[in-house]
Coordinates of C-alpha atoms and ligand atoms in Angstrom, one line a residue:
X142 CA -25.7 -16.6 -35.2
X143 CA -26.7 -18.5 -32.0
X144 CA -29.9 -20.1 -31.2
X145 CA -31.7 -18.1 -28.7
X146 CA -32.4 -21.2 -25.9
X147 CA -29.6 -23.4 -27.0
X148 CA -26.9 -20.6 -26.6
X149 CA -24.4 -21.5 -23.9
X150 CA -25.3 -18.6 -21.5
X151 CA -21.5 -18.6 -19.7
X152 CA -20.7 -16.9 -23.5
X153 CA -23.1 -13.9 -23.3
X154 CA -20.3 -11.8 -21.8
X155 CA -17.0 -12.1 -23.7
X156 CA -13.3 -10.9 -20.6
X157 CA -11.8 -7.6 -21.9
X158 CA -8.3 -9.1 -23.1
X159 CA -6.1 -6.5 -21.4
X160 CA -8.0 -8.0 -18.2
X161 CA -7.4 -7.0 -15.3
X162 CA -7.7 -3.6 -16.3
X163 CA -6.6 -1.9 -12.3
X164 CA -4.4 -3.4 -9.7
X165 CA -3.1 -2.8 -6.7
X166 CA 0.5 -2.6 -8.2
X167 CA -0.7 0.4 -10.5
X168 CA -2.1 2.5 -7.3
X169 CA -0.6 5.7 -6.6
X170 CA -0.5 4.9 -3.3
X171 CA 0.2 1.3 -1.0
X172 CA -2.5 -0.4 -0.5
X173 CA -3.2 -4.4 -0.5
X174 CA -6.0 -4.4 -3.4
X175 CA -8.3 -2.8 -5.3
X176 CA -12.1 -4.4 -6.9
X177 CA -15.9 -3.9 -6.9
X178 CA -16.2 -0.9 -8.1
X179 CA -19.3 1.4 -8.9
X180 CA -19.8 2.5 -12.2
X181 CA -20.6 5.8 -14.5
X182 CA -20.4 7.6 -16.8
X183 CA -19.7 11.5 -16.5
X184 CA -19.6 13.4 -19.7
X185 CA -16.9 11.8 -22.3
X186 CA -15.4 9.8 -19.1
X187 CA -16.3 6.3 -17.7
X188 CA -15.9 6.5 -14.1
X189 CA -15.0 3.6 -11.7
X190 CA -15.4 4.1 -7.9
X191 CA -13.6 1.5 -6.5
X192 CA -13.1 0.1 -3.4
X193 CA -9.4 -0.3 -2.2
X194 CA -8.4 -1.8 0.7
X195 CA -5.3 -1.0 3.0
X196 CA -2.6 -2.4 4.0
X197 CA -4.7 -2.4 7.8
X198 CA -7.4 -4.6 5.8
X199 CA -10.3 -1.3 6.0
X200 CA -11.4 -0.1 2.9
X201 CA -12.2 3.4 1.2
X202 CA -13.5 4.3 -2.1
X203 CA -11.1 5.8 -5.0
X204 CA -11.9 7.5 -8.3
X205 CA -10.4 5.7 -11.8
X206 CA -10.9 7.8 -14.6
X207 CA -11.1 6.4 -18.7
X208 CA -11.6 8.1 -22.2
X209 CA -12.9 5.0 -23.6
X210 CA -13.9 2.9 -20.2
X211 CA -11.0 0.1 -21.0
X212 CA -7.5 1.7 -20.9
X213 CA -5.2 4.8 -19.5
X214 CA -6.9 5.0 -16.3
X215 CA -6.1 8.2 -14.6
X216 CA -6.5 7.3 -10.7
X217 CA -6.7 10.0 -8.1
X218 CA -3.5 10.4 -6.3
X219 CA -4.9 9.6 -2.4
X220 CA -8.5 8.2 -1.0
X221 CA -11.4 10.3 -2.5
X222 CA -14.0 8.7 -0.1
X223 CA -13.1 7.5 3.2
X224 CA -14.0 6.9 6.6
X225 CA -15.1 9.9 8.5
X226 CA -14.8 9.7 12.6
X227 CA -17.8 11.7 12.5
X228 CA -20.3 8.6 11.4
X229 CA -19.3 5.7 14.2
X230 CA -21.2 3.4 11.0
X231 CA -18.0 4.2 8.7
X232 CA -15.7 2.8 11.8
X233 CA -14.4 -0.4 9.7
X234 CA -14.7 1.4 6.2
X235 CA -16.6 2.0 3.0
X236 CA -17.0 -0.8 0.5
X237 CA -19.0 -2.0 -2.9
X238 CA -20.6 1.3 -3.9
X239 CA -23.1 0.8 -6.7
X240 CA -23.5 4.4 -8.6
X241 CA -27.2 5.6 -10.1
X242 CA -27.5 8.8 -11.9
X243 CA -30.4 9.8 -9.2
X244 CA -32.9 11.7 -11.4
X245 CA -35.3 13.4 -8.9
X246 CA -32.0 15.0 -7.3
X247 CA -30.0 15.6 -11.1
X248 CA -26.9 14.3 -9.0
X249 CA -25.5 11.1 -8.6
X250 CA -26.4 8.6 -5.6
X251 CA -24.2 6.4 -4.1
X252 CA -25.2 3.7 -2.1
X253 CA -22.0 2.2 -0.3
X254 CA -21.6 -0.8 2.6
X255 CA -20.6 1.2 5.8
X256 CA -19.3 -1.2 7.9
X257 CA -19.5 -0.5 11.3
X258 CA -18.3 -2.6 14.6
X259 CA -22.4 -4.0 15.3
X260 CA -22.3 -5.0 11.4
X261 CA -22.4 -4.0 7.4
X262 CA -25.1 -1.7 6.7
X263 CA -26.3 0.5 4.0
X264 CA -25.1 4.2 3.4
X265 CA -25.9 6.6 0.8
X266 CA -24.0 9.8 -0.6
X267 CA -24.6 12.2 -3.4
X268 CA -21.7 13.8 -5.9
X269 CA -21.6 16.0 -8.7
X270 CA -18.0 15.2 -10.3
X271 CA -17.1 12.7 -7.6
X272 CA -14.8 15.3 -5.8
X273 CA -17.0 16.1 -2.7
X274 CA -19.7 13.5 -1.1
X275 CA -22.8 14.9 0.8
X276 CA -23.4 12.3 2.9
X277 CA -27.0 11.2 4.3
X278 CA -26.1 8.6 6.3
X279 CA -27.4 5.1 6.9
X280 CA -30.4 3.8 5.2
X281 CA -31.7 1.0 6.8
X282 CA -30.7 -1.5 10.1
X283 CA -27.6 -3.7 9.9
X284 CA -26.7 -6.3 8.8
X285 CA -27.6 -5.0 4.6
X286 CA -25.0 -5.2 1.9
X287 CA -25.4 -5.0 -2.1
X288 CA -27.9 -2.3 -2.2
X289 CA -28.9 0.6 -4.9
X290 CA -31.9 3.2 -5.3
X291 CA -33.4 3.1 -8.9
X292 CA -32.3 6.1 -11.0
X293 CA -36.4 7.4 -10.8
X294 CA -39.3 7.2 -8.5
X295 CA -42.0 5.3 -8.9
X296 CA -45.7 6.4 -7.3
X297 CA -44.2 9.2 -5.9
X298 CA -41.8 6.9 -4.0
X299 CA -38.0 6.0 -4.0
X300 CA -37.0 2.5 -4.3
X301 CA -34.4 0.6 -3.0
X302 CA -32.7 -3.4 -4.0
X303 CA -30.9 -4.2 -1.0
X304 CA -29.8 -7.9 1.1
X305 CA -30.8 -7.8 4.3
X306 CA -29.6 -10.8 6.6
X307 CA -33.2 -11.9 7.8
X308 CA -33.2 -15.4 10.4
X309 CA -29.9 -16.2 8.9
X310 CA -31.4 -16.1 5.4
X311 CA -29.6 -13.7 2.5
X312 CA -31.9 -12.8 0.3
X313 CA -32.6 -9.9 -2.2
X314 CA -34.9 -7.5 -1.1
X315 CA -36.6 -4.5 -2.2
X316 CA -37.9 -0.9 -0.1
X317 CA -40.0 1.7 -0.3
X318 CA -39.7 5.5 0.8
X319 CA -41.2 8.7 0.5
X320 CA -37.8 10.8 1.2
X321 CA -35.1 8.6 1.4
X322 CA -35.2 8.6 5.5
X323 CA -38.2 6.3 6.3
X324 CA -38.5 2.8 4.8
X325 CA -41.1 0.5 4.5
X326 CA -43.2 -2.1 2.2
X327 CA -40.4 -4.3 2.2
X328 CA -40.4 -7.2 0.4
X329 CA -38.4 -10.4 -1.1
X330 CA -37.4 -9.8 -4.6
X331 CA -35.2 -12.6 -5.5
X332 CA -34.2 -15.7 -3.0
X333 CA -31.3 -18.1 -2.9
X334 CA -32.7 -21.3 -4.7
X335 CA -31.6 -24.3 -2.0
X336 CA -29.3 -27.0 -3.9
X337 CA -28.5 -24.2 -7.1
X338 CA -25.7 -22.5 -7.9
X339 CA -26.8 -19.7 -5.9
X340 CA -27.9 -22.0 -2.9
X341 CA -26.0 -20.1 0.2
X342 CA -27.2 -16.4 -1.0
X343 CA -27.9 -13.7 -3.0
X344 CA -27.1 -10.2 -4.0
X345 CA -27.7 -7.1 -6.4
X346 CA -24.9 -7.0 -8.6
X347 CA -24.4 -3.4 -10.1
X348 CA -27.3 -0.6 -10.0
X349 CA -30.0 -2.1 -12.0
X350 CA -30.1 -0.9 -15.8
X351 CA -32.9 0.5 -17.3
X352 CA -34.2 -1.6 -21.0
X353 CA -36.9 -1.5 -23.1
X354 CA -37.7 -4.4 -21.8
X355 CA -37.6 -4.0 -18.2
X356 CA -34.9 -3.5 -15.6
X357 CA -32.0 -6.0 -15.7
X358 CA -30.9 -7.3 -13.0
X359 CA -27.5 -9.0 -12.6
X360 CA -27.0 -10.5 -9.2
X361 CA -24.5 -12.7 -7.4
X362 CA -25.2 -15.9 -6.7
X363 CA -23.1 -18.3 -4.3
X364 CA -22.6 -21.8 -3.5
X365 CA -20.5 -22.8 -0.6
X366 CA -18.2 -26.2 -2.0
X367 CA -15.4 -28.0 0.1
X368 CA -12.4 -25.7 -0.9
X369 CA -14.5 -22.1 -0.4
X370 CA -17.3 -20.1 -1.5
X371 CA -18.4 -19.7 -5.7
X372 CA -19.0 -16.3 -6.3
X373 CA -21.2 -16.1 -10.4
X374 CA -23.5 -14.5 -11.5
X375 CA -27.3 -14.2 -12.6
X376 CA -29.6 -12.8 -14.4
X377 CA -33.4 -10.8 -13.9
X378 CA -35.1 -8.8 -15.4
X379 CA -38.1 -6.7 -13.4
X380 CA -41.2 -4.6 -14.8
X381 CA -40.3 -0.8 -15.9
X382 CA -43.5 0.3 -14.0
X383 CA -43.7 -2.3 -11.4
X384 CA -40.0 -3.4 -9.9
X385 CA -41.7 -5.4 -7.3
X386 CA -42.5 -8.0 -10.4
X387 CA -39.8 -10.3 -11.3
X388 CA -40.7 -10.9 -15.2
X389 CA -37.5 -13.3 -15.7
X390 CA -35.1 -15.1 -13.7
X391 CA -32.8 -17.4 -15.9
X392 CA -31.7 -20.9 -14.6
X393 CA -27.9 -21.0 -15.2
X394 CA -25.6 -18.9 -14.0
X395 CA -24.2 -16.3 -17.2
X396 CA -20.4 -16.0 -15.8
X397 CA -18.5 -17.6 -12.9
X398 CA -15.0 -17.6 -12.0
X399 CA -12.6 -19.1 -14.8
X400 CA -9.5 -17.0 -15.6
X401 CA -6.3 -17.3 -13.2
X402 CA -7.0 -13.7 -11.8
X403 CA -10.3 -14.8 -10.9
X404 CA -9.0 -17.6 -8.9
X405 CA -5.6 -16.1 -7.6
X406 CA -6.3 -13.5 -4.6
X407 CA -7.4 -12.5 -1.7
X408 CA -10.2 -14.3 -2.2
X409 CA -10.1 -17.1 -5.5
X410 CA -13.3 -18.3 -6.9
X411 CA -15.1 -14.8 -7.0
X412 CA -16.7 -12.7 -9.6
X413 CA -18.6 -9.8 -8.1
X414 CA -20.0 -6.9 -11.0
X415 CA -21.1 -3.6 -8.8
X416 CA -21.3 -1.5 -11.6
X417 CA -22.5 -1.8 -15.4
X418 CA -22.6 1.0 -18.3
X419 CA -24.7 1.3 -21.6
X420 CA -22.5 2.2 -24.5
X421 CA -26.1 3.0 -26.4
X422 CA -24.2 3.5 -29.8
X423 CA -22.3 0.0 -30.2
X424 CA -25.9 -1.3 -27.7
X425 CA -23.0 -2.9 -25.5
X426 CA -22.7 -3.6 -21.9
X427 CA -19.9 -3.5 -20.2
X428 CA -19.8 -4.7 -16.6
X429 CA -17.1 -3.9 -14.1
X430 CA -16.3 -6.8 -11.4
X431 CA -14.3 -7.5 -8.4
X432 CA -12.2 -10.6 -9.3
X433 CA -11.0 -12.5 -6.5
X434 CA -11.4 -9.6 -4.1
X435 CA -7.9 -8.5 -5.4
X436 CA -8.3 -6.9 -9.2
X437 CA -11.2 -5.1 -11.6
X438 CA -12.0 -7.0 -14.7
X439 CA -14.0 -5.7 -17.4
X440 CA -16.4 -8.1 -19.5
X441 CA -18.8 -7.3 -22.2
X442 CA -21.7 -8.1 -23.6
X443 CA -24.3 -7.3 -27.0
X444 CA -27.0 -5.7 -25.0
X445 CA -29.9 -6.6 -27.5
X446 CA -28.7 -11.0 -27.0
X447 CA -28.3 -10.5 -23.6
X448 CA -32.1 -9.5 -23.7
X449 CA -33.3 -12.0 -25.5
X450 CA -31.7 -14.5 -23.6
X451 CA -33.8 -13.3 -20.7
X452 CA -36.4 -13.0 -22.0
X453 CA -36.6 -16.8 -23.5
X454 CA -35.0 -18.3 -20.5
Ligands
BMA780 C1 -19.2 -10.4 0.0 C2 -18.8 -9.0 0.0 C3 -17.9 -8.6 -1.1 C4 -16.8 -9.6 -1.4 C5 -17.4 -11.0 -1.5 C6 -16.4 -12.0 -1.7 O1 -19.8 -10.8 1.2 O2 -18.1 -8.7 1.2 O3 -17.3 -7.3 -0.8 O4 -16.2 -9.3 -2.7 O5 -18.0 -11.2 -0.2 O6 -15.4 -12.0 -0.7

């Protein structure tokens, strides 16, 4: 049993041991490396979307396939998603997609990074089986990174978590639209907290998770330190009816880089979750993240402590 303030909040979520569970040596194709990937699941299947990066350092998005969402991943033998020439915004690739079962649309919405040569911005596609992407273009003006819609609508309107780079400042933000095209009512959500852990800026982690006790929120938090940038992460939760109302933010950080393949990469000293899946009958979470820009690790945590850790922090 653990005491719900004193716990040590880096335990909530406990590294899958055959971590990292998808490399860049197990690709069926070359490419440099392969993390942050979106996350779903479609029928019996857990389904990663993950961004790869080639060997030309421009990334695309490929499917990973799992009967139980740990082991035998079944990747797809070439690039599912990738640039198109037709959209000048996809010109230096697709990366982080966070995946929502859309509900108003019974499809699935993806909501990627397009980078393009004027900056990052933020695209959005819809699938079925993750074969074929209709895509609707960009949503909102660079630069915007780490964005997904909510799986419903609320008031008749869609909503949007996205970081926009506003006066130099990076912090979560969230949008309002009445058919995906026009946006508006933005506001700040959650902000980098000067001298914290998350001091330099903020970002949604994966899609945010519906509860009964509100949305959860996992974000990244990062803190610039004389040998690089800290990549961790942190936990929100937001009103069911009300996103726009931040009910909990917790103090510490819940997981930061600590495992070799966290800190050995493209990029060391980075954890960065895009995409997070209810198992409802163990009430588990299990939260897929980039580690070091170069591998996916897999971490899990009891759904129901993670809760109440929010909600006393
Ligand atoms: C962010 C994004 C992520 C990346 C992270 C760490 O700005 O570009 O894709 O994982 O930096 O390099």
């Amino acid at each position: 049993m653990y005491g719900k303030l004193d716990r040590n909040p880096r335990e909530l979520f406990s590294r899958y041991m055959g971590n990292p569970i998808l490399e860049a040596g197990e690709w069926p194709y070359v490419i440099n490396s392969v993390f942050n990937p979106g996350a779903t699941q479609l029928g019996d299947e857990t389904v990663l979307l993950c961004r790869v990066e080639d060997c030309r350092g421009f990334s695309h998005l490929t499917v990973a396939r799992s009967d139980d969402g740990k082991t035998d991943w079944r990747v797809d033998s070439e690039p599912t998603f990738s640039r198109s020439k037709e959209f000048h915004e996809e010109q230096w690739g697709l990366e982080d997609p966070r995946v929502v079962w859309f509900e108003p649309y019974e499809r699935f919405a993806v909501v990627y990074t397009s980078f393009s040569p004027a900056g990052p911005q933020v695209s959005l596609a819809f699938t079925d089986q993750f074969e074929e992407f209709d895509r609707q273009g960009v949503l909102l003006s660079p630069e915007d990174k780490d964005a997904s819609l909510f799986p419903r609508k609320f008031d008749d309107r869609y909503v949007l978590i996205h970081r926009p780079i506003v006066r130099g400042e990076q912090h979560v933000w969230i949008s309002f639209s009445p058919d995906l095209v026009h946006w508006g009512d933005h506001e700040i959500l959650l902000t980098r907290r000067s001298g914290w852990w998350d001091d330099a800026k903020v970002g949604l982690g994966p899609q945010p998770i519906r509860t009964e006790e509100g949305w959860l929120i996992l974000y990244h938090g990062v803190r610039e330190t004389a040998s690089g940038s800290l990549y961790r992460v942190g936990l929100a939760l937001l009103d069911l009816e009300d996103p726009t109302k931040v009910i909990k933010r917790c103090d510490p950080w819940v997981m930061g880089p600590r495992e070799d393949y966290e800190y050995r990469g493209d990029v060391p000293g980075v954890v960065f979750p895009t995409g997070a899946i209810v198992d409802e009958t163990k009430g588990e979470l299990r939260i897929y993240y980039g580690a070091a820009d170069s591998s996916i690790g897999l971490a899990t945590a009891d759904l129901d402590q993670l809760l109440d850790y929010v909600k006393n922090c």
